[in-house]
mmCIF file of C-alpha atoms in Angstrom:
data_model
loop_
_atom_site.group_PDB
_atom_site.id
_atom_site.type_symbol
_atom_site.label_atom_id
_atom_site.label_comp_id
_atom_site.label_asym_id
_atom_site.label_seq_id
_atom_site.Cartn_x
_atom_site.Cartn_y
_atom_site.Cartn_z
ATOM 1 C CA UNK A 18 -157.746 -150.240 203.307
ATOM 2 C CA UNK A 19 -156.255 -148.119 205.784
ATOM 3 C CA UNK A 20 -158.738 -146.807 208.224
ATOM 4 C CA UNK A 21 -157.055 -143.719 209.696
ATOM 5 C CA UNK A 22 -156.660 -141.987 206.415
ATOM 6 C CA UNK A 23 -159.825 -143.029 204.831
ATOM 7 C CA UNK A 24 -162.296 -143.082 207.577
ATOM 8 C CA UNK A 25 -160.917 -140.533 210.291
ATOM 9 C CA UNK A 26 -162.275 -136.934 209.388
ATOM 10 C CA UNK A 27 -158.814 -134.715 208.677
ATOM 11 C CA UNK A 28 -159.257 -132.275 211.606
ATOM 12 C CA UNK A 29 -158.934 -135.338 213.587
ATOM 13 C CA UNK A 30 -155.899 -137.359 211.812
ATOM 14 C CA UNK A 31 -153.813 -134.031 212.596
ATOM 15 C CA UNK A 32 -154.521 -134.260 215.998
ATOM 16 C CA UNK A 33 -153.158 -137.759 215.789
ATOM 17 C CA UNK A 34 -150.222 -136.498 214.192
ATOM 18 C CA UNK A 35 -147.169 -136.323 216.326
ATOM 19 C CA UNK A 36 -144.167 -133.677 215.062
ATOM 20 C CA UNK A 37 -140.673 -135.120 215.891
ATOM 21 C CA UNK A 38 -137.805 -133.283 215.836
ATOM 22 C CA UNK A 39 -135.110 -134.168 212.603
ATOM 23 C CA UNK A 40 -132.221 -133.783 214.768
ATOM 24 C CA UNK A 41 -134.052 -136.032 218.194
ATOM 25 C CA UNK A 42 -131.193 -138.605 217.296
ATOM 26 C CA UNK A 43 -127.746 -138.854 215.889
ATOM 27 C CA UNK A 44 -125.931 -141.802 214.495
ATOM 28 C CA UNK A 45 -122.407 -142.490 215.527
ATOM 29 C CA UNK A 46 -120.696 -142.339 212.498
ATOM 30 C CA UNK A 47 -117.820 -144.670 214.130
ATOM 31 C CA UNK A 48 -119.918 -147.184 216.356
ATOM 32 C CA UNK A 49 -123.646 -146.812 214.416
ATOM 33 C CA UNK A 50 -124.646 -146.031 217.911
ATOM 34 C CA UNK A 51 -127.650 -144.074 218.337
ATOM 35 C CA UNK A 52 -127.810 -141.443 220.521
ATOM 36 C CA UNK A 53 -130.212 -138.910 222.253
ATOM 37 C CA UNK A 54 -129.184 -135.213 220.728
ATOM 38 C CA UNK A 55 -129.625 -133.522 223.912
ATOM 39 C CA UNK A 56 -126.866 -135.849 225.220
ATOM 40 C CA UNK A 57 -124.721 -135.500 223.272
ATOM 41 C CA UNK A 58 -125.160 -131.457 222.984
ATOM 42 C CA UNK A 59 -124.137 -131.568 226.627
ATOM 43 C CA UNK A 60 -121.073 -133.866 226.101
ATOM 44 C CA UNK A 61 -119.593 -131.096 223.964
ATOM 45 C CA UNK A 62 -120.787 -132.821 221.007
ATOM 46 C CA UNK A 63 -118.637 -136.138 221.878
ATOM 47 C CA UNK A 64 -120.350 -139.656 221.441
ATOM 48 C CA UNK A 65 -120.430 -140.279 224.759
ATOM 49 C CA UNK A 66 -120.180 -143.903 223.922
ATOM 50 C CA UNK A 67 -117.734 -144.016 221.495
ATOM 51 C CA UNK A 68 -115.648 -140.921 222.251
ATOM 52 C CA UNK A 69 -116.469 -139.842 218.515
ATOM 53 C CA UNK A 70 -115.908 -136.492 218.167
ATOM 54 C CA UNK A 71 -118.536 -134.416 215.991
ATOM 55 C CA UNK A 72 -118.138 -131.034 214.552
ATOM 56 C CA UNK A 73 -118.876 -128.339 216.509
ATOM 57 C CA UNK A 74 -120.900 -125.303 215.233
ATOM 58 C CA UNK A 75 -118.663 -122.053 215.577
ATOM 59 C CA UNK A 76 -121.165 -119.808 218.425
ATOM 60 C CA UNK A 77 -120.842 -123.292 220.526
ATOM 61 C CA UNK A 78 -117.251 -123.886 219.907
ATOM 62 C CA UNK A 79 -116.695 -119.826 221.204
ATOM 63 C CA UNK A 80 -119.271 -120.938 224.163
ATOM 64 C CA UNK A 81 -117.191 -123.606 225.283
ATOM 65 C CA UNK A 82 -113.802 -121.705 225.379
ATOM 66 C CA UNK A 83 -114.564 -118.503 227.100
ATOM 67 C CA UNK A 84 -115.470 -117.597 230.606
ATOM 68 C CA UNK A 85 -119.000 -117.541 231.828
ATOM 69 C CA UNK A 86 -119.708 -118.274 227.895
ATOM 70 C CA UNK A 87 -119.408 -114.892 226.699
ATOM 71 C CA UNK A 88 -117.076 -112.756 224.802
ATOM 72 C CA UNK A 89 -117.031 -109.734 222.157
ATOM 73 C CA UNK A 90 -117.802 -110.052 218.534
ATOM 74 C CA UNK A 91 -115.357 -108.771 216.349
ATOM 75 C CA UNK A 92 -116.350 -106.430 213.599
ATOM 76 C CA UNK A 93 -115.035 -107.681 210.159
ATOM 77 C CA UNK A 94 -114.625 -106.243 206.918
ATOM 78 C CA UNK A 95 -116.930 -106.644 204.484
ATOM 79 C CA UNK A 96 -115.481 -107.984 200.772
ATOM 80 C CA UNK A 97 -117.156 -108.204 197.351
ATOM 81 C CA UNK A 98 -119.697 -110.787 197.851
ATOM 82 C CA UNK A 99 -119.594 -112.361 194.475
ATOM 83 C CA UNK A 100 -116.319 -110.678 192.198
ATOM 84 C CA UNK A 101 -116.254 -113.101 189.934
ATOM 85 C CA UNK A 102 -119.674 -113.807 189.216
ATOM 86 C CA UNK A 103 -119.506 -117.094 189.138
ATOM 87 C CA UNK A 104 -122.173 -119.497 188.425
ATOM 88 C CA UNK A 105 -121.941 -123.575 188.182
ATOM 89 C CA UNK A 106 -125.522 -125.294 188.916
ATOM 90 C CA UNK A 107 -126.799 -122.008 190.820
ATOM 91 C CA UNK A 108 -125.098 -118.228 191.319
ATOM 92 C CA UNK A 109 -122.380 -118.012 193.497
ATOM 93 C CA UNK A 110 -124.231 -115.215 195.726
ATOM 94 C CA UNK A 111 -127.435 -117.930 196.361
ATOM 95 C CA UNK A 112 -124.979 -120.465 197.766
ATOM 96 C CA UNK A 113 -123.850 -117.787 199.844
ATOM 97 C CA UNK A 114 -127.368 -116.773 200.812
ATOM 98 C CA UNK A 115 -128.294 -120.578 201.403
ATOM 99 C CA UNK A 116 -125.209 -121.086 203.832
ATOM 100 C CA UNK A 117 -125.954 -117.569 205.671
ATOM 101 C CA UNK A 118 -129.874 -119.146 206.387
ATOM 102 C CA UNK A 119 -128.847 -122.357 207.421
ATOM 103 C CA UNK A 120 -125.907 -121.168 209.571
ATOM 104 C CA UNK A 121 -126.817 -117.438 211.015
ATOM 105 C CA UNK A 122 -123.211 -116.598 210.029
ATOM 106 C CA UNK A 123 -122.017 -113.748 207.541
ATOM 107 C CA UNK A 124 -119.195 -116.517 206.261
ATOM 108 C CA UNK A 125 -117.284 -119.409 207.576
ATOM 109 C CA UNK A 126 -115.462 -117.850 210.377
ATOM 110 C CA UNK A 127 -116.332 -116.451 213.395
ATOM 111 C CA UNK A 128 -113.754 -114.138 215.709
ATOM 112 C CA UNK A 129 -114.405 -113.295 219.589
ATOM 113 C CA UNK A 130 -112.559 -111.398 222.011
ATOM 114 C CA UNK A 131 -112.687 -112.381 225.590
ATOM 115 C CA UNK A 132 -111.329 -113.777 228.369
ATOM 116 C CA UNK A 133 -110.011 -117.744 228.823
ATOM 117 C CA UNK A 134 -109.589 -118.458 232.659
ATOM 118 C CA UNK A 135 -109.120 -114.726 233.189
ATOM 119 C CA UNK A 136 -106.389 -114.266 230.319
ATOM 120 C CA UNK A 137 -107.565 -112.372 226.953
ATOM 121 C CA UNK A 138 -107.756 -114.054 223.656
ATOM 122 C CA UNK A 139 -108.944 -113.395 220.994
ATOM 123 C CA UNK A 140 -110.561 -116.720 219.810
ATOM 124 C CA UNK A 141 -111.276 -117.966 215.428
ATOM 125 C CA UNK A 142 -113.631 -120.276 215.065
ATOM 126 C CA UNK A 143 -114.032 -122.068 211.036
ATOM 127 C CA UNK A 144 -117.246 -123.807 210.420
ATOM 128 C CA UNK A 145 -117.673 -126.269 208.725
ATOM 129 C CA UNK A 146 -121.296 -125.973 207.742
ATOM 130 C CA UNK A 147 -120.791 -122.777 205.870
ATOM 131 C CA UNK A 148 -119.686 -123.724 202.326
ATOM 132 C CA UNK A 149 -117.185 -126.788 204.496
ATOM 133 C CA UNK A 150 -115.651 -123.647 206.093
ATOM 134 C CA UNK A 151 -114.111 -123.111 202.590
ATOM 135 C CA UNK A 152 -111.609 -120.108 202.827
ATOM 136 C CA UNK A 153 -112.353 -117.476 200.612
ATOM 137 C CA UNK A 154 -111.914 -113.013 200.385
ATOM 138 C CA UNK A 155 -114.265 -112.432 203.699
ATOM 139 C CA UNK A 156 -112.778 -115.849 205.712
ATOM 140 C CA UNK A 157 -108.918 -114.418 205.047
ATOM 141 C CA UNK A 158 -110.035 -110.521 205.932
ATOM 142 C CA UNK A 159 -111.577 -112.413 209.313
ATOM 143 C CA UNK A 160 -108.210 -114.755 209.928
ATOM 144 C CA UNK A 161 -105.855 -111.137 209.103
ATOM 145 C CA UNK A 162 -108.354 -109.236 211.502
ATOM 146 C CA UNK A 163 -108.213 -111.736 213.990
ATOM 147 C CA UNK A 164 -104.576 -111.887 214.135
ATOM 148 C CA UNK A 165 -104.187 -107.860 214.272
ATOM 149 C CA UNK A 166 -106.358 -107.283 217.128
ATOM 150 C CA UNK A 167 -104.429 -109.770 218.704
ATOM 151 C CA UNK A 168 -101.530 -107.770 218.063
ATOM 152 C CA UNK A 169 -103.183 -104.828 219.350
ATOM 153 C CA UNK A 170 -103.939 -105.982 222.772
ATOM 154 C CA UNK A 171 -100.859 -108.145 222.925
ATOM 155 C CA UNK A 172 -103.094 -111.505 223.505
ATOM 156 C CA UNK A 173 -102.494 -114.902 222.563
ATOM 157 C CA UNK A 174 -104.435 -115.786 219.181
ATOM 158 C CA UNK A 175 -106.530 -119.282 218.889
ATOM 159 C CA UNK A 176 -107.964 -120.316 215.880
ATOM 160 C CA UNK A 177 -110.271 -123.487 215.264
ATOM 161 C CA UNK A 178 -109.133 -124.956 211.505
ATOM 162 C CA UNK A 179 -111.926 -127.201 209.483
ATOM 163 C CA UNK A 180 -112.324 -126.331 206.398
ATOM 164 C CA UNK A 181 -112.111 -128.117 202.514
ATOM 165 C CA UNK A 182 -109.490 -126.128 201.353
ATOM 166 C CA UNK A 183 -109.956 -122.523 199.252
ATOM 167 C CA UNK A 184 -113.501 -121.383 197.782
ATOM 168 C CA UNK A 185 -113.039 -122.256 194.224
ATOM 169 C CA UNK A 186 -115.998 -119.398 193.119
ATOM 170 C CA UNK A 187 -113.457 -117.355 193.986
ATOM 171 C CA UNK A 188 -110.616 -118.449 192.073
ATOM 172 C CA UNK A 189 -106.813 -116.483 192.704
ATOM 173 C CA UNK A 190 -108.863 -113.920 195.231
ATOM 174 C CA UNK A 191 -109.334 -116.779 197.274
ATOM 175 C CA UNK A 192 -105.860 -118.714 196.418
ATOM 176 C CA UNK A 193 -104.351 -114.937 197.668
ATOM 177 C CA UNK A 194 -105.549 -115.712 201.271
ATOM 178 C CA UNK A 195 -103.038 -118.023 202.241
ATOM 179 C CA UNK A 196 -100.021 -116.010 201.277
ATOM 180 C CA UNK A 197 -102.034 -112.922 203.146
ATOM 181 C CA UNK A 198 -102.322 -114.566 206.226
ATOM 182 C CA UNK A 199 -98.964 -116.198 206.564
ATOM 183 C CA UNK A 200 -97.567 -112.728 206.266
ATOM 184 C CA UNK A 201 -100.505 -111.431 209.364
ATOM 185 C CA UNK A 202 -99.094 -114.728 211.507
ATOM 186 C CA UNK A 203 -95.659 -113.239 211.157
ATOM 187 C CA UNK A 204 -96.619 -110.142 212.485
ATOM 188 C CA UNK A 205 -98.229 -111.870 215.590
ATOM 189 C CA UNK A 206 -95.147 -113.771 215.931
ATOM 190 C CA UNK A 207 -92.815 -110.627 215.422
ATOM 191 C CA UNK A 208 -95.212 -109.240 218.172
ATOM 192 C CA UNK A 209 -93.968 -112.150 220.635
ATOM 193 C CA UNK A 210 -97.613 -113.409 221.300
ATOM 194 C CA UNK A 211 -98.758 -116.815 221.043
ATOM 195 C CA UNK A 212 -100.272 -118.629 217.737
ATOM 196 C CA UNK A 213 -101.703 -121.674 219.077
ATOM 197 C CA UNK A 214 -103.881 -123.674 216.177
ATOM 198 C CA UNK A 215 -106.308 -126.521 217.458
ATOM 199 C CA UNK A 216 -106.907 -128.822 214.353
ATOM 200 C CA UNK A 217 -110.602 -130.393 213.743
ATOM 201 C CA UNK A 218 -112.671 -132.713 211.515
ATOM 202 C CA UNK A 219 -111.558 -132.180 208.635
ATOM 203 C CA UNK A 220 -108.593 -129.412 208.038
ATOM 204 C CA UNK A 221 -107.504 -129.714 204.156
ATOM 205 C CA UNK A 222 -105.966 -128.252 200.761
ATOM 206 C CA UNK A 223 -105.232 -124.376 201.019
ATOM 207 C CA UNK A 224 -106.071 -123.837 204.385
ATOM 208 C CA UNK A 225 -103.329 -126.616 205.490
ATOM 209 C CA UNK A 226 -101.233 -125.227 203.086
ATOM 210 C CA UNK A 227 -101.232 -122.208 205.208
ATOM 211 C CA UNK A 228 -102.390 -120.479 208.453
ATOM 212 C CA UNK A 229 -103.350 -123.865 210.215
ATOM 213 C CA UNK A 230 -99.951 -125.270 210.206
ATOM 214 C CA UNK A 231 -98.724 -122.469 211.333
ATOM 215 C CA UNK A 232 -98.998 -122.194 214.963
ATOM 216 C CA UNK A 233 -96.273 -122.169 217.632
ATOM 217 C CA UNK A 234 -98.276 -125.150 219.261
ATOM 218 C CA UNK A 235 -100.317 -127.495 217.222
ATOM 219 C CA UNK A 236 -103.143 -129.346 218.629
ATOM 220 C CA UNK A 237 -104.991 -131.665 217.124
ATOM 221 C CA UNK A 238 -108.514 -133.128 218.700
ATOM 222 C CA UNK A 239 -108.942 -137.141 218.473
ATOM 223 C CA UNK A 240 -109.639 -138.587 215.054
ATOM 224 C CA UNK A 241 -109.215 -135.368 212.824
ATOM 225 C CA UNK A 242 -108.855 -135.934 209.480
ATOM 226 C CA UNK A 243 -105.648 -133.650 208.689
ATOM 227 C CA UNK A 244 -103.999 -133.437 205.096
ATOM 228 C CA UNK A 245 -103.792 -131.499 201.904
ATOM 229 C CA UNK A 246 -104.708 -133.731 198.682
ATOM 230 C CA UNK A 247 -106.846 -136.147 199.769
ATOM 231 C CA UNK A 248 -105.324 -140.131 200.102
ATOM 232 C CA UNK A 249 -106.726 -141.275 196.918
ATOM 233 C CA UNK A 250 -105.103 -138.773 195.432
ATOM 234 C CA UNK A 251 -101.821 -139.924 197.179
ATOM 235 C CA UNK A 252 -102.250 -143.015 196.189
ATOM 236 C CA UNK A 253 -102.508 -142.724 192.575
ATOM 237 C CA UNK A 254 -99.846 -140.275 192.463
ATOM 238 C CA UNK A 255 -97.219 -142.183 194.130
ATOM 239 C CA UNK A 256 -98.756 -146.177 193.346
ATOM 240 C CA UNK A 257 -98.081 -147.381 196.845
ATOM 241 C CA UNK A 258 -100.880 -148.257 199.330
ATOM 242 C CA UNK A 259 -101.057 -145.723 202.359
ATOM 243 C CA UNK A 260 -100.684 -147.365 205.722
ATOM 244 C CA UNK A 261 -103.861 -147.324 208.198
ATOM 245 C CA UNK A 262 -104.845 -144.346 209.647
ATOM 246 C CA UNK A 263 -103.042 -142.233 207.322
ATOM 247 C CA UNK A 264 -103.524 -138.242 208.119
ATOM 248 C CA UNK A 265 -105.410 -138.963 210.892
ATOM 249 C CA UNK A 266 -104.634 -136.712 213.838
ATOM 250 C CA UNK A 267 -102.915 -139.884 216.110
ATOM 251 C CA UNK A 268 -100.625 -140.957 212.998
ATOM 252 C CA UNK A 269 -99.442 -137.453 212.769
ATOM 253 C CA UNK A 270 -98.715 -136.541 216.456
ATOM 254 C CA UNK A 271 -96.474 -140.251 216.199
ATOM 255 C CA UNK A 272 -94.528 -138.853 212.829
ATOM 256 C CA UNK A 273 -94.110 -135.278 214.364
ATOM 257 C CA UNK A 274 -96.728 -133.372 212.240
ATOM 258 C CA UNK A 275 -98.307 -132.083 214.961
ATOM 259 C CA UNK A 276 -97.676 -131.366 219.195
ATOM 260 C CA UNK A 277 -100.248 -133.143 220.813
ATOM 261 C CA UNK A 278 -103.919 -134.767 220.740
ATOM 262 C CA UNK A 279 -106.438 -133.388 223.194
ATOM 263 C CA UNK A 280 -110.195 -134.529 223.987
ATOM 264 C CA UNK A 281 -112.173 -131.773 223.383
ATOM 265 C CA UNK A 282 -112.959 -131.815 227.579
ATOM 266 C CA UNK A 283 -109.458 -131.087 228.560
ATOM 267 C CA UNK A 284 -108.999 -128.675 225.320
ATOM 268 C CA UNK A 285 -110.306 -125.707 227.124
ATOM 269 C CA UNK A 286 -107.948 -126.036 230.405
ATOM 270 C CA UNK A 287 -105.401 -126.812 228.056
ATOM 271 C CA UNK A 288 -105.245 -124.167 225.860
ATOM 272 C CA UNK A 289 -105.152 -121.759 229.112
ATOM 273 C CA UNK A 290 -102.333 -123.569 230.361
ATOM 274 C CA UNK A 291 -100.412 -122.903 226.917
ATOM 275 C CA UNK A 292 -101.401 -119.414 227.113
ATOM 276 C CA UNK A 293 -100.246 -119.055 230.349
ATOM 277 C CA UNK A 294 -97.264 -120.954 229.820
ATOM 278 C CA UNK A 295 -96.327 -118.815 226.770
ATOM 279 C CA UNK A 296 -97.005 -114.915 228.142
ATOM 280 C CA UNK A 297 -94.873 -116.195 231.181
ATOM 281 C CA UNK A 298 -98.387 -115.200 233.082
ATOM 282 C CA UNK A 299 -99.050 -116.423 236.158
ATOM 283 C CA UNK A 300 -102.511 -117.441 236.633
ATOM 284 C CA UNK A 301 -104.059 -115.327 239.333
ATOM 285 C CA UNK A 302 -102.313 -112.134 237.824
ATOM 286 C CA UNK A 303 -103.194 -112.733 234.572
ATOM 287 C CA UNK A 304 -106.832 -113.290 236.071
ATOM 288 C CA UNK A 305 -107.021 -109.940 237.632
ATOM 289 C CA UNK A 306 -106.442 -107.527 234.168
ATOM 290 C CA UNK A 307 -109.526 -106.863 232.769
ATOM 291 C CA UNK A 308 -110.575 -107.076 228.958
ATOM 292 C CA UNK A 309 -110.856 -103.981 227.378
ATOM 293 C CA UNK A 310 -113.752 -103.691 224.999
ATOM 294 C CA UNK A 311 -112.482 -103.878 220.947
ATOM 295 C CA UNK A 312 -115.042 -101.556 219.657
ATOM 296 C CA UNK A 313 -116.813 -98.950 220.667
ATOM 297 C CA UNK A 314 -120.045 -100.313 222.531
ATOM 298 C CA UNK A 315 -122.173 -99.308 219.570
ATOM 299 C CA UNK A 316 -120.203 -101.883 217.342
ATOM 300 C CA UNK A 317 -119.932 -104.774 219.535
ATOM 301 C CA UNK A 318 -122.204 -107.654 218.349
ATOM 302 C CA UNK A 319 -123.357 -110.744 220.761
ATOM 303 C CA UNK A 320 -124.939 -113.677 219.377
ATOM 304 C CA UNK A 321 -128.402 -114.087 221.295
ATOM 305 C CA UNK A 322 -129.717 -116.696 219.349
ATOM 306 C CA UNK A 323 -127.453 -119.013 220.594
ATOM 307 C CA UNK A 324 -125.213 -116.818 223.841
ATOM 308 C CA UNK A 325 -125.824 -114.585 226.280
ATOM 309 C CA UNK A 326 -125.295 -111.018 225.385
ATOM 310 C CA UNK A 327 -121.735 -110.485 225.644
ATOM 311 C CA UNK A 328 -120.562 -107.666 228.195
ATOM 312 C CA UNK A 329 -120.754 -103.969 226.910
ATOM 313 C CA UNK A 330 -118.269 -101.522 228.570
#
């Protein structure tokens, strides 16, 4: 018989109760190491053991590239939210309502305009944890809108790839987004300002297909899992055994997929170096022009449930 919930009067077992956190402790998934969450928040979301690199949620990701952590929100447009009405186990529109509760975003990217060691940027972030950053109508409209502004205020244009590949409620609408934002990359590079794409855990199908290998510099951060059809689809297709560490972000740099491989501490200093290198800015001139707002004040958003407010002009 267990005393404590047969003897102790309930008013009293509650106070005996202690609430723990979910998220107090994260498994490695490369060592099995477990570690303290509030350690590794602070290491950028890097095992500091291990050197694993875990995903990063899009408001910290922006956080850890701009100055002083803060930046503009960029408006989007808004797309049909469900034109297919499509249904599998639930409705298309409650996955979508699920994702938008559990990640405080509209969709599964996320565009800021600010300033990176003094230069402007303008900054896309994927996420993962909306719908595995699947890219659908409202993530191509953000990717095309992204890339315009950028052309506006002749600034370099970053964007953060990790996504699954295209949003398969949306069928061709969202198959359309790749050719749509080739053809906006082309106008930033017919502009003459940098495309500089920063590959993360994982980046696959449509979205490799397209925009992410795109970039005038590709960067990869340690471990990413990089490809189109996944390697047991590889393997069945062509009947030979893939070699070890197959579309992993080290195999590629070696076979010339991709520039270089960064830790996610010296990504931020290097992308500002790229930038710099690219505009032909020098650094303390380029640190003296100031960021003009992208909206009127009204419009701009900041995100204060995770940021500071960003700047209003």
């Amino acid at each position: 018989m267990n005393w404590l919930t047969n003897v102790v009067r309930p008013k009293i077992r509650n106070m005996l109760r202690r609430e723990t956190p979910e998220n107090l402790w994260i498994k490695c998934p490369d060592s099995g190491q477990l570690v303290f969450y509030k350690d590794v928040e602070a290491n950028q979301f890097v095992i500091p053991g291990s050197n694993y690199h875990m995903r990063m949620n899009a408001v910290a990701r922006l956080k850890s590239i701009f100055d002083n952590e803060t930046w503009y929100d960029v408006a989007l447009p808004d797309v049909t939210p469900d034109p297919l009405k499509f249904r599998d186990e639930k409705k298309y529109v409650d996955r979508i309502k699920d994702a938008r509760a559990r990640t405080n975003l509209n969709d599964a990217i996320k565009v800021g305009y600010g300033k990176l060691e003094g230069a402007a940027v303008v900054v896309a972030v994927q996420d993962f944890d909306f719908m595995g950053g699947s890219l659908g109508m409202a993530a191509g409209e953000a990717i095309v809108r992204g890339l315009e502004l950028a052309v506006e205020k002749k600034s370099p244009f970053i964007v953060f790839a990790a996504s699954g590949g295209a949003r398969m409620q949306e069928g061709i609408l969202s198959l359309m987004q790749m050719p749509r934002t080739t053809v906006a990359v082309q106008m930033l590079r017919e502009a003459k300002q940098p495309y500089i794409v920063v590959l993360t855990n994982p980046t696959t199908g449509g979205v490799t297909a397209s925009y992410a290998m795109l970039g005038d510099v590709q960067i990869a951060e340690p471990g990413a899992l990089i490809g189109f059809a996944g390697a047991r689809v590889i393997e069945q297709t062509i009947r030979e055994k893939l070699p070890e560490g197959f579309q992993r972000a080290e195999y590629l740099k070696e076979h010339g997929m991709i520039d270089m491989v960064v830790h996610r501490h010296e990504l931020r200093p290097t992308l500002a170096r790229l930038c710099r290198l690219l505009t032909r800015a020098p650094a303390l001139e380029t640190a003296s022009k100031p960021v003009q707002p992208v909206v009127s004040p009204a419009q701009i958003v900041s995100a204060p449930e995770t940021a500071p407010a960003a700047p209003h002009a």
